[in-house]
Coordinates of C-alpha atoms and ligand atoms in Angstrom, one line a residue:
M6 CA 85.6 113.6 76.6
I7 CA 85.3 110.7 74.2
T8 CA 87.6 107.8 74.8
R9 CA 87.5 104.3 73.6
Y10 CA 86.6 103.3 77.2
E11 CA 83.6 105.7 77.5
E12 CA 81.0 103.1 76.9
L13 CA 82.6 100.5 79.2
L14 CA 83.1 103.0 82.0
K15 CA 79.5 104.3 81.8
K16 CA 78.3 100.7 82.0
K17 CA 80.3 99.9 85.2
M18 CA 80.0 103.2 86.9
S19 CA 77.1 105.3 88.3
L20 CA 76.6 108.5 86.4
E21 CA 78.0 110.4 89.3
S22 CA 81.2 108.4 89.4
Y23 CA 81.7 108.7 85.7
E24 CA 81.2 112.5 85.9
K25 CA 83.8 112.7 88.6
L26 CA 86.3 111.1 86.3
A27 CA 85.2 113.0 83.2
L28 CA 85.5 116.3 85.0
L29 CA 89.3 115.8 85.4
K30 CA 89.7 116.2 81.6
N31 CA 92.7 114.0 81.9
P32 CA 93.1 111.5 79.0
K33 CA 95.9 109.7 80.8
V34 CA 93.7 109.0 83.8
M35 CA 90.9 107.9 81.5
E36 CA 93.2 105.6 79.7
F37 CA 94.7 104.1 82.9
V38 CA 91.3 103.5 84.5
G39 CA 89.6 102.4 81.3
S40 CA 92.3 99.9 80.4
F41 CA 92.4 98.2 83.8
V42 CA 88.6 98.2 84.2
E43 CA 88.6 96.3 80.9
H44 CA 91.5 94.0 81.9
C45 CA 90.5 93.2 85.5
D46 CA 86.8 93.3 84.8
P47 CA 85.1 94.3 88.0
E48 CA 81.4 94.3 88.3
S49 CA 81.2 98.0 89.2
V50 CA 83.6 100.9 89.8
F51 CA 83.3 103.7 92.3
V52 CA 85.2 106.9 91.8
C53 CA 86.2 108.5 95.1
S54 CA 86.7 112.3 95.4
D55 CA 87.9 114.2 98.5
S56 CA 84.4 114.7 99.8
E57 CA 83.6 113.4 103.3
E58 CA 80.6 111.7 101.8
D59 CA 82.7 109.6 99.4
I60 CA 85.2 108.8 102.2
Q61 CA 82.4 107.7 104.4
Y62 CA 81.1 105.4 101.6
V63 CA 84.5 103.7 101.5
R64 CA 84.4 103.1 105.2
E65 CA 80.9 101.7 105.1
Q66 CA 81.6 99.4 102.1
S67 CA 84.7 98.0 103.8
L68 CA 82.5 97.0 106.7
A69 CA 79.6 95.9 104.5
L70 CA 81.8 93.6 102.4
G71 CA 83.4 92.1 105.5
E72 CA 87.0 93.4 104.9
E73 CA 86.7 95.3 108.2
H74 CA 84.6 94.8 111.3
T75 CA 83.4 97.4 113.8
L76 CA 84.8 97.3 117.3
A77 CA 83.2 98.3 120.6
N78 CA 84.5 101.7 120.0
S79 CA 82.3 102.4 117.0
K80 CA 84.8 104.5 115.1
Q81 CA 87.5 101.8 115.3
S82 CA 87.6 98.8 113.1
I83 CA 89.6 95.6 112.7
H84 CA 90.9 93.9 109.6
W85 CA 92.7 90.5 109.2
D86 CA 95.0 89.5 106.4
S87 CA 95.4 85.9 105.4
Y88 CA 97.4 83.9 107.9
K89 CA 100.3 83.7 105.4
D90 CA 100.0 87.3 104.2
Q91 CA 101.3 89.0 107.4
A92 CA 104.4 90.9 106.1
R93 CA 106.0 92.2 102.9
D94 CA 106.6 89.4 100.4
K95 CA 110.1 90.2 99.4
T96 CA 110.5 87.1 97.1
N97 CA 107.6 88.0 94.9
T98 CA 108.2 91.7 94.8
R99 CA 110.2 92.4 91.7
F100 CA 111.3 95.2 89.4
M101 CA 110.4 94.8 85.8
V102 CA 113.6 95.7 83.9
Y103 CA 114.4 96.0 80.2
K104 CA 116.8 93.4 79.0
E105 CA 119.7 95.7 78.4
N106 CA 119.6 96.8 82.1
M107 CA 119.1 93.4 83.6
H108 CA 122.8 92.7 84.5
R109 CA 122.8 95.8 86.7
M110 CA 119.6 95.0 88.5
K111 CA 119.9 91.3 89.2
A112 CA 120.8 91.8 92.9
L113 CA 117.7 93.8 93.4
N114 CA 115.3 91.0 92.6
S115 CA 114.3 91.9 89.1
I116 CA 112.4 90.2 86.2
E117 CA 112.9 90.8 82.5
Y118 CA 110.3 93.3 81.5
G119 CA 108.5 91.2 78.9
E120 CA 108.4 88.1 81.0
G121 CA 107.2 90.1 84.1
Y122 CA 104.5 92.0 82.1
K123 CA 103.1 88.8 80.6
E124 CA 103.0 87.0 84.0
I125 CA 101.3 89.9 85.8
M126 CA 98.8 90.5 83.0
D127 CA 97.9 86.8 83.0
I128 CA 97.4 86.8 86.7
S129 CA 95.3 90.0 86.7
K130 CA 93.1 89.2 83.8
G131 CA 89.6 89.1 85.0
I132 CA 90.8 89.1 88.6
M133 CA 88.1 91.5 89.8
K134 CA 85.2 89.6 88.3
G135 CA 82.1 89.9 90.5
K136 CA 83.7 92.5 92.7
S137 CA 83.4 96.2 93.1
A138 CA 86.5 98.4 92.5
I139 CA 87.5 101.9 93.5
V140 CA 89.4 104.6 91.9
L141 CA 91.2 107.0 94.3
F142 CA 93.4 110.1 93.9
F143 CA 96.2 110.9 96.2
S144 CA 99.2 113.1 96.7
E145 CA 102.5 112.0 98.1
G146 CA 103.6 114.9 100.2
P147 CA 101.5 118.0 100.6
T148 CA 99.3 118.8 97.6
E149 CA 100.2 121.7 95.3
S150 CA 103.8 121.8 96.6
P151 CA 107.3 121.3 95.1
F152 CA 107.2 117.9 96.6
T153 CA 103.8 116.7 95.4
I154 CA 103.7 113.4 93.4
P155 CA 100.1 112.8 92.3
C156 CA 99.0 109.2 92.4
V157 CA 96.0 107.2 91.2
Q158 CA 95.0 103.9 92.9
F159 CA 92.8 101.3 91.3
T160 CA 91.9 98.5 93.7
D161 CA 89.1 96.1 94.6
S162 CA 89.9 96.2 98.3
W163 CA 87.9 98.7 100.3
Y164 CA 90.2 98.1 103.2
V165 CA 93.1 99.2 101.1
A166 CA 91.1 102.2 99.9
H167 CA 90.2 103.0 103.5
S168 CA 93.8 102.6 104.7
E169 CA 95.0 105.0 102.0
L170 CA 92.4 107.6 102.9
I171 CA 93.8 107.6 106.5
L172 CA 97.5 107.3 105.5
Y173 CA 97.7 109.8 102.5
R174 CA 96.3 113.1 101.4
S175 CA 93.3 112.7 99.2
A176 CA 94.0 114.7 96.0
Y177 CA 91.0 114.6 93.7
T178 CA 90.9 118.4 93.9
H179 CA 94.6 118.5 93.1
F180 CA 93.9 116.5 89.9
L181 CA 91.1 118.8 89.1
K182 CA 93.4 121.8 89.2
M183 CA 96.2 120.3 87.3
K184 CA 97.6 122.3 84.4
E185 CA 97.6 120.7 81.0
S186 CA 101.3 120.2 81.1
E187 CA 101.2 118.3 84.4
K188 CA 98.4 115.9 83.5
G189 CA 100.5 113.0 82.3
D190 CA 102.8 112.8 85.3
F191 CA 101.4 110.6 88.0
F192 CA 102.1 107.3 89.7
R193 CA 99.7 104.5 89.0
F194 CA 98.8 101.5 91.2
V195 CA 96.7 98.5 90.3
H196 CA 95.8 96.2 93.1
S197 CA 93.5 93.2 93.6
A198 CA 93.1 91.1 96.7
G199 CA 92.0 88.4 94.2
Q200 CA 89.6 85.7 95.1
L201 CA 88.6 85.8 98.8
N202 CA 87.4 83.1 101.2
E203 CA 84.4 83.4 103.5
R204 CA 86.6 85.4 105.9
G205 CA 87.3 87.9 103.2
N206 CA 91.0 86.8 102.8
S207 CA 93.0 86.4 99.7
I208 CA 93.3 82.7 98.9
N209 CA 95.6 82.6 95.8
L210 CA 98.7 83.4 97.7
D211 CA 100.7 81.2 95.3
K212 CA 99.9 83.9 92.7
R213 CA 100.8 86.8 95.0
R214 CA 103.0 89.1 92.9
I215 CA 104.1 92.8 93.3
Y216 CA 105.7 93.9 90.0
M217 CA 107.1 97.3 89.7
D218 CA 107.5 99.1 86.4
T219 CA 109.8 102.0 87.3
E220 CA 110.2 102.9 83.6
N221 CA 106.5 103.8 83.3
N222 CA 105.7 104.5 87.0
I223 CA 103.1 101.8 87.5
V224 CA 102.9 99.0 90.1
Y225 CA 100.8 95.9 89.8
S226 CA 100.0 94.1 93.1
M227 CA 97.9 91.0 93.0
N228 CA 96.5 88.4 95.4
N229 CA 97.4 90.1 98.7
Q230 CA 96.0 92.4 101.4
Y231 CA 98.8 93.1 103.9
A232 CA 99.3 96.8 103.5
G233 CA 103.0 96.6 102.9
N234 CA 102.0 94.4 99.8
S235 CA 98.8 96.1 98.8
V236 CA 98.9 99.8 99.6
G237 CA 100.3 101.4 96.4
L238 CA 101.0 104.7 98.1
K239 CA 103.4 103.3 100.7
K240 CA 106.3 101.1 99.7
H241 CA 105.4 100.7 96.0
S242 CA 105.3 104.4 95.5
M243 CA 108.5 104.7 97.5
R244 CA 110.3 102.5 95.0
L245 CA 109.0 104.5 92.1
A246 CA 109.9 107.8 93.9
I247 CA 113.5 106.6 94.6
N248 CA 113.9 106.0 90.9
K249 CA 112.4 109.2 89.9
A250 CA 114.4 111.1 92.5
G251 CA 117.6 109.5 91.2
K252 CA 116.9 110.8 87.7
E253 CA 115.8 114.3 88.9
G254 CA 118.4 115.0 91.5
W255 CA 116.5 114.8 94.8
L256 CA 116.1 112.0 97.4
C257 CA 113.4 109.7 98.7
E258 CA 114.5 108.1 102.0
H259 CA 113.1 105.5 104.5
M260 CA 113.2 108.1 107.2
F261 CA 111.2 109.8 110.0
V262 CA 111.1 113.6 110.2
M263 CA 111.0 115.1 113.6
A264 CA 112.0 118.2 115.6
A265 CA 114.2 118.1 118.7
V266 CA 112.9 120.8 121.0
D267 CA 115.0 122.9 123.4
R268 CA 112.4 124.8 125.4
E269 CA 114.8 126.8 127.4
K270 CA 116.5 128.1 124.3
N271 CA 113.2 128.3 122.5
R272 CA 114.4 126.4 119.4
K273 CA 113.3 123.6 117.2
T274 CA 115.9 121.6 115.2
Y275 CA 114.7 119.2 112.5
F276 CA 116.2 115.8 112.1
C277 CA 115.5 112.9 109.7
G278 CA 116.5 109.4 110.6
A279 CA 116.9 106.0 109.0
Y280 CA 116.9 102.8 111.1
P281 CA 116.5 99.3 109.8
S282 CA 113.3 97.6 111.2
A283 CA 113.4 97.0 115.0
C284 CA 116.3 99.5 115.5
G285 CA 114.3 102.3 117.1
K286 CA 113.0 104.4 114.2
T287 CA 109.4 105.1 115.5
S288 CA 110.5 105.3 119.1
T289 CA 113.1 108.0 118.2
A290 CA 110.5 109.9 116.2
M291 CA 108.2 109.6 119.3
I292 CA 110.7 110.5 122.0
P293 CA 108.7 112.2 124.8
G294 CA 109.0 115.9 124.7
E295 CA 110.0 116.2 121.1
L296 CA 107.8 116.7 118.0
I297 CA 106.9 114.3 115.2
V298 CA 106.4 115.2 111.6
G299 CA 106.4 111.7 110.1
D300 CA 107.6 108.2 110.9
D301 CA 108.4 106.3 107.7
I302 CA 109.1 108.1 104.4
A303 CA 110.7 111.4 103.6
Y304 CA 111.4 113.3 100.4
F305 CA 114.4 115.7 100.4
R306 CA 114.7 118.6 98.0
N307 CA 117.1 121.5 97.5
I308 CA 114.8 124.5 97.7
N309 CA 116.6 127.8 97.1
G310 CA 119.8 126.3 98.5
E311 CA 118.1 124.9 101.6
F312 CA 117.9 121.2 102.5
R313 CA 114.2 120.7 102.9
A314 CA 112.2 117.6 103.8
V315 CA 108.6 116.5 103.9
N316 CA 106.9 113.5 105.4
V317 CA 105.1 112.1 102.3
E318 CA 102.4 110.5 104.4
F319 CA 99.4 111.7 106.4
G320 CA 99.1 108.8 108.8
M321 CA 101.0 106.0 110.4
F322 CA 100.9 102.3 109.8
G323 CA 102.7 101.4 113.0
I324 CA 103.7 98.2 114.6
I325 CA 101.4 97.6 117.6
K326 CA 103.4 95.0 119.4
D327 CA 104.7 96.4 122.7
V328 CA 102.6 99.6 122.4
N329 CA 101.5 100.0 126.0
A330 CA 100.7 102.7 128.5
K331 CA 104.2 102.6 130.0
D332 CA 106.5 102.5 126.9
D333 CA 104.4 104.3 124.3
P334 CA 101.9 106.4 126.3
V335 CA 101.0 108.8 123.4
I336 CA 100.1 106.1 120.9
F337 CA 98.5 103.9 123.5
E338 CA 96.2 106.6 124.6
N339 CA 95.2 107.3 121.1
L340 CA 94.4 103.6 120.4
M341 CA 92.1 103.6 123.4
K342 CA 90.0 106.5 122.2
N343 CA 86.9 106.2 120.1
Q344 CA 88.4 107.7 117.0
E345 CA 89.2 106.3 113.5
V346 CA 91.8 103.5 113.8
I347 CA 92.1 100.3 111.8
F348 CA 93.7 97.5 113.8
S349 CA 95.1 94.7 111.7
N350 CA 96.0 91.2 112.7
V351 CA 95.3 91.6 116.4
L352 CA 92.8 89.7 118.5
M353 CA 89.2 90.8 118.8
S354 CA 87.6 89.6 122.0
N355 CA 84.0 88.4 122.2
D356 CA 83.1 91.9 123.5
K357 CA 84.8 93.4 120.4
K358 CA 87.9 94.9 122.0
P359 CA 91.3 94.7 120.4
Y360 CA 94.3 92.9 122.1
W361 CA 97.8 92.6 121.0
L362 CA 101.2 91.3 122.2
G363 CA 103.0 93.4 124.7
M364 CA 99.8 95.5 125.4
G365 CA 100.5 95.4 129.1
V366 CA 97.0 94.3 130.1
A367 CA 95.5 90.8 130.8
A368 CA 94.2 89.4 127.5
P369 CA 91.2 87.1 127.0
D370 CA 91.8 83.4 126.2
E371 CA 89.6 83.4 123.1
G372 CA 88.3 85.5 120.3
Y373 CA 89.0 86.1 116.6
N374 CA 92.3 86.9 115.0
H375 CA 94.3 86.5 111.8
F376 CA 94.0 82.7 112.3
G377 CA 90.2 82.8 112.6
K378 CA 88.3 81.6 115.7
W379 CA 91.1 81.6 118.2
H380 CA 91.7 80.2 121.7
K381 CA 94.8 80.1 123.8
G382 CA 97.0 77.1 122.8
I383 CA 95.4 76.6 119.4
K384 CA 97.9 75.3 116.8
D385 CA 98.1 76.0 113.1
S386 CA 98.4 73.3 110.3
D387 CA 102.2 73.3 110.9
G388 CA 101.6 72.4 114.6
K389 CA 102.8 75.8 115.7
E390 CA 101.0 77.5 118.5
V391 CA 99.1 80.6 117.2
P392 CA 99.8 83.7 119.4
L393 CA 96.9 86.0 120.2
A394 CA 98.1 88.5 117.7
H395 CA 100.7 88.6 115.0
S396 CA 104.1 90.1 115.9
N397 CA 103.8 92.4 112.8
A398 CA 100.2 93.4 113.7
R399 CA 99.6 97.1 113.0
Y400 CA 97.4 100.1 113.6
T401 CA 96.5 102.6 110.9
M402 CA 95.9 106.1 112.2
R403 CA 96.1 109.7 111.2
L404 CA 99.2 111.4 112.6
D405 CA 97.4 114.6 113.6
Y406 CA 95.6 112.7 116.4
L407 CA 99.0 112.7 118.2
A408 CA 99.5 115.4 120.8
N409 CA 103.2 115.6 119.9
I410 CA 102.6 116.3 116.2
D411 CA 104.6 119.3 114.9
K412 CA 101.7 121.0 113.1
E413 CA 103.9 123.6 111.5
G414 CA 106.2 121.0 109.9
F415 CA 103.4 118.6 109.1
E416 CA 101.5 121.1 107.0
A417 CA 104.4 123.1 105.5
K418 CA 104.2 123.0 101.7
D419 CA 107.9 123.6 101.4
G420 CA 108.8 121.1 104.1
V421 CA 111.1 121.7 107.0
K422 CA 114.7 122.8 106.9
V423 CA 116.7 119.8 108.1
Q424 CA 119.8 120.3 110.2
G425 CA 120.7 116.8 111.3
I426 CA 120.4 113.2 109.9
L427 CA 120.6 110.2 112.0
Y428 CA 121.5 106.7 110.9
G429 CA 120.9 104.1 113.5
G430 CA 121.7 100.4 113.4
R431 CA 121.6 97.6 115.9
D432 CA 124.8 96.1 117.1
S433 CA 125.9 94.9 120.5
D434 CA 129.6 95.6 120.3
I435 CA 130.9 98.1 117.7
T436 CA 129.1 101.4 117.1
V437 CA 129.1 104.0 119.8
P438 CA 125.6 105.4 120.8
V439 CA 126.2 108.7 118.9
E440 CA 129.0 109.9 116.7
E441 CA 129.2 112.9 114.4
S442 CA 130.6 112.7 110.9
P443 CA 133.2 115.2 109.8
D444 CA 131.2 116.0 106.7
W445 CA 128.4 114.9 104.5
K446 CA 130.3 112.5 102.2
D447 CA 132.0 110.9 105.1
G448 CA 128.6 110.5 106.8
I449 CA 127.0 108.8 103.8
L450 CA 129.9 106.4 103.3
L451 CA 131.0 105.6 106.9
K452 CA 127.6 105.9 108.7
A453 CA 124.8 105.4 106.2
A454 CA 126.3 102.9 103.8
T455 CA 127.7 100.8 106.7
L456 CA 124.4 100.4 108.6
E457 CA 123.8 96.9 109.9
S458 CA 121.3 95.3 112.1
E459 CA 122.1 92.4 114.2
T460 CA 119.8 89.4 114.6
T461 CA 118.5 88.9 118.1
S462 CA 117.0 85.9 119.9
A463 CA 113.6 87.3 118.8
T464 CA 114.3 86.7 115.1
L465 CA 114.6 83.3 113.4
G466 CA 118.0 81.9 112.7
A467 CA 121.4 82.4 114.4
E468 CA 121.8 85.2 116.9
G469 CA 124.4 88.0 116.4
V470 CA 124.5 87.8 112.6
R471 CA 125.0 91.3 111.1
K472 CA 122.7 92.1 108.2
P473 CA 123.8 94.9 106.0
S474 CA 121.2 97.6 105.6
P475 CA 122.7 100.6 103.7
M476 CA 120.6 103.7 104.5
A477 CA 118.1 101.3 106.0
N478 CA 116.6 101.6 102.5
L479 CA 117.7 98.5 100.8
D480 CA 114.3 96.9 100.4
F481 CA 113.2 99.9 98.4
V482 CA 116.3 101.0 96.4
S483 CA 115.1 100.6 92.8
Y484 CA 118.3 101.3 90.9
P485 CA 121.9 100.1 91.4
L486 CA 123.1 100.6 94.9
G487 CA 126.4 102.3 94.0
E488 CA 124.7 104.8 91.8
Y489 CA 122.1 105.5 94.6
T490 CA 125.0 106.0 97.1
M491 CA 126.7 108.5 94.7
N492 CA 123.4 110.3 94.4
N493 CA 123.2 110.6 98.1
I494 CA 126.7 112.1 98.2
K495 CA 125.9 114.5 95.4
F496 CA 122.5 115.7 96.7
V497 CA 124.1 118.4 98.9
E498 CA 125.9 120.2 96.0
G499 CA 124.6 123.7 96.1
I500 CA 123.1 123.4 99.6
K501 CA 124.2 126.3 101.7
E502 CA 123.9 124.7 105.2
V503 CA 124.5 121.0 104.9
P504 CA 123.0 118.9 107.7
K505 CA 125.4 117.2 110.1
I506 CA 125.2 113.4 110.0
Y507 CA 125.2 111.2 113.1
S508 CA 125.3 107.5 113.7
N509 CA 123.2 106.0 116.5
N510 CA 123.2 102.6 118.2
Y511 CA 120.9 102.0 121.0
F512 CA 121.9 98.4 121.5
M513 CA 125.4 98.2 123.0
R514 CA 125.6 95.4 125.5
R515 CA 128.0 94.6 128.3
P516 CA 130.0 91.4 128.1
D517 CA 127.3 89.7 130.3
G518 CA 124.7 90.5 127.6
S519 CA 122.9 93.3 129.4
F520 CA 122.1 96.6 127.8
V521 CA 124.3 99.5 129.0
T522 CA 121.6 102.2 129.0
S523 CA 117.8 102.3 129.3
K524 CA 115.5 102.8 126.3
L525 CA 115.2 106.4 127.3
A526 CA 118.8 107.3 126.7
K527 CA 118.1 108.0 123.0
K528 CA 116.8 111.4 124.2
V529 CA 120.3 112.2 125.5
W530 CA 122.1 111.2 122.3
L531 CA 119.6 113.3 120.3
H532 CA 120.1 116.3 122.5
W533 CA 123.9 116.0 122.2
A534 CA 123.5 116.1 118.4
E535 CA 121.1 119.0 118.7
G536 CA 123.6 120.9 120.8
R537 CA 126.4 120.2 118.4
I538 CA 124.4 121.6 115.6
H539 CA 124.2 124.8 117.6
N540 CA 127.9 124.8 118.4
E541 CA 127.4 124.0 122.1
Y542 CA 129.6 121.0 122.9
D543 CA 133.2 120.3 122.4
A544 CA 134.0 116.8 121.2
Y545 CA 136.7 114.1 121.1
Q546 CA 138.1 112.9 117.9
T547 CA 137.9 109.3 116.8
P548 CA 139.2 107.6 113.6
T549 CA 135.6 107.9 112.2
G550 CA 134.2 111.2 113.6
K551 CA 133.5 113.0 116.8
I552 CA 132.1 111.7 120.1
P553 CA 130.7 113.5 123.2
K554 CA 132.7 114.3 126.3
Y555 CA 131.7 112.7 129.6
E556 CA 130.8 115.9 131.4
D557 CA 128.3 116.9 128.7
L558 CA 126.6 113.6 128.7
K559 CA 126.5 113.5 132.5
A560 CA 124.7 116.8 132.5
L561 CA 122.3 115.7 129.7
F562 CA 121.4 112.5 131.5
K563 CA 120.7 114.5 134.6
K564 CA 118.7 117.2 132.9
H565 CA 116.6 115.0 130.6
L566 CA 116.3 111.7 132.6
N567 CA 117.4 112.6 136.1
E568 CA 119.8 109.7 135.8
D569 CA 123.4 109.5 137.0
F570 CA 125.5 108.5 134.1
S571 CA 128.7 106.8 135.2
K572 CA 132.2 107.4 133.8
E573 CA 132.6 103.6 133.5
D574 CA 129.5 103.3 131.3
Y575 CA 130.7 106.2 129.3
E576 CA 134.1 104.7 128.7
Y577 CA 132.7 101.3 127.8
L578 CA 130.1 102.8 125.4
F579 CA 132.4 105.2 123.6
T580 CA 135.5 103.1 123.2
F581 CA 136.6 102.9 119.6
R582 CA 137.0 99.2 118.6
C583 CA 139.6 99.1 115.8
T584 CA 139.4 95.5 114.7
K585 CA 135.6 95.4 114.8
W586 CA 135.4 98.5 112.7
I587 CA 137.9 97.2 110.1
E588 CA 135.7 94.0 109.9
K589 CA 132.6 96.1 109.5
F590 CA 134.1 98.1 106.6
E591 CA 135.2 94.9 105.0
R592 CA 131.7 93.5 105.2
T593 CA 130.3 96.7 103.7
K594 CA 132.8 96.5 100.8
A595 CA 131.9 92.9 100.1
F596 CA 128.2 93.7 100.2
Y597 CA 128.5 96.5 97.7
K598 CA 130.6 94.3 95.4
K599 CA 127.9 91.8 95.5
M600 CA 124.9 94.2 95.1
D601 CA 126.4 96.5 92.5
P602 CA 129.7 95.5 90.8
D603 CA 129.7 98.8 89.0
T604 CA 129.9 100.8 92.3
P605 CA 132.3 103.6 91.6
Q606 CA 135.9 102.9 92.6
E607 CA 136.0 106.2 94.6
I608 CA 133.6 104.6 97.1
F609 CA 135.8 101.6 97.7
D610 CA 138.9 103.8 97.8
Y611 CA 137.2 105.9 100.5
W612 CA 136.6 102.8 102.6
D613 CA 140.1 101.6 102.1
Q614 CA 141.5 104.9 103.3
A615 CA 139.3 104.6 106.5
I616 CA 140.6 101.0 107.0
E617 CA 144.2 102.2 106.6
R618 CA 143.6 105.0 109.1
I619 CA 142.2 102.6 111.7
K620 CA 145.0 100.1 111.2
K621 CA 147.5 102.9 111.9
A622 CA 145.4 104.0 115.0
K623 CA 145.5 100.4 116.2
E624 CA 149.3 100.3 116.0
K625 CA 149.6 103.6 117.8
Y626 CA 146.9 103.4 120.5
G627 CA 146.0 99.7 120.7
D628 CA 142.9 97.9 119.6
L629 CA 140.5 99.5 122.0
I630 CA 140.9 103.3 122.1
K631 CA 139.4 105.1 125.1
P632 CA 137.5 108.3 124.4
G633 CA 139.9 111.3 124.4
D634 CA 143.0 109.2 123.7
Y635 CA 142.9 109.5 119.9
K636 CA 144.9 112.4 118.5
G637 CA 145.1 111.4 114.9
V638 CA 147.5 109.1 113.1
Ligands
SPV703 C1 108.3 98.7 106.9 O1 108.4 97.5 106.9 O2 109.3 99.4 106.7 C2 107.1 99.4 107.1 C3 105.8 98.6 107.0 O3 107.0 100.5 107.2 S1 105.4 98.1 105.4 O4 104.3 98.9 105.0 O5 105.2 96.7 105.5 O6 106.5 98.4 104.6
MN704 MN1 108.9 101.5 106.6

């Protein structure tokens, strides 16, 4: 294939790499790779296929170039991001939007297309000088399936490449097999860690930019390494997918996929769930005795009238803080084995073992971490004591190491049939632990759109502030929120069995501040929902849905946790709090007005009707309505 980049690519690539690229006979891939090799100007470029040999080369280069270091367990490695590149940079993550659409996208952190394009092109010009770069091919979702989104990543970070080879399905072969008509349609990601210091860390953090062009399905990410900023296939791809889904009538959600298992009845019921960060998403997907399909991102499609979902990922990029033998035995055990894991931003002891916060073992007083050479008590340039590991430190690991993986769902090309959706927030005094919505639309508007997470003493700033988090997806929603919400409502048109929607809240506290139930209670709420789906439990009505009866929960607590659940706790947890709910709906309305003034009036009307209903309920039954008392208004 002759392209205008042929000569350049042959100069920068081994013959073998060039041939891998040429074999694809895909002019769009050639154009993408060629133009960014020219623009970013790396010294050399490696093309990675799906072969074990190529993947091994990426692992080795990441170590050889100092982006990762081997640990005492030889198959494990450690990587550090810059001290100030430890989480997603929300300020500098922007959508590039055409002028005529800017007014609708302002609230989502956007930049005018031409301005953004110029800025990112200036920053990325020659950014890979002297470095080696990699071209990789991936699939979001299983390859060769109705869910597949093919992706090409171009990066100069071998750590990023290595992470992606663990977290996603390598899809060079998929690209090889593409029909002519499919060849133009893939997501493109250009990433550079930029100039590095002697520790292999990005130094030009003032020029850290993540710019997303949803019009042309390309994301530019410069001067960073933290995976939430750098890994194209994760949150960048998710934003492109949300946009694409909106146009095509499917959904991309920030959700786990799991199966609740009833062994006595020999049945598996698939749930997806969205929870803002620190509200129990991974721990729900990992409830002991259930099966996990994925922990972060799901695509939903209507396949022959069925509501089907896939986990788009192959691995997990999990928060490591508080992973210990007691609270997270399955993950902990895997992190202790000599198998492929990348630890990031944890401490490496002098004998090359990883340590993190909440690990439940005695940690050494010195070693290396994201700060550099570290000892207990050391302070950073702001005079702040540096903990032994960052609180957002992570592990990167294949999901199929886990003993509780649902192999069937994980590998299914057509995904799994979803029967329940969970939306879980964090609040200490409003939302009951589990409540079923009367129908899909009600669930989207009263449960999903109203999700909030409450700040705790563990986060900076004031305690008890409620942060709106519609669908727990706000960081990634890439077109106006009202339209996205309508698309969520419309998605089930034509679906034969629509999943039931539930709200969750694991964080109710007593007036003295203590939690009412233990962390394990989430298993009970899940199994109540599972039973409801199979018509097993009767329920009490509330102004916003249906809640469990005491006897059913008492039996579930006994069966699953061998705990005695008291009637007092039940009544406290499941009381409907009228004023608090009215306030919550008012906050949601105000938030939608701010985020998307064009939100359809029917959405606001729906919330107003709910508010009216609750006001009437308050008059009739009082502000606090005990479970069972509400009989309609
Ligand atoms: C999240 O923050 O939702 C994550 C981690 O899953 S990140 O890759 O940073 O997005
Ligand atoms: Mn996430």
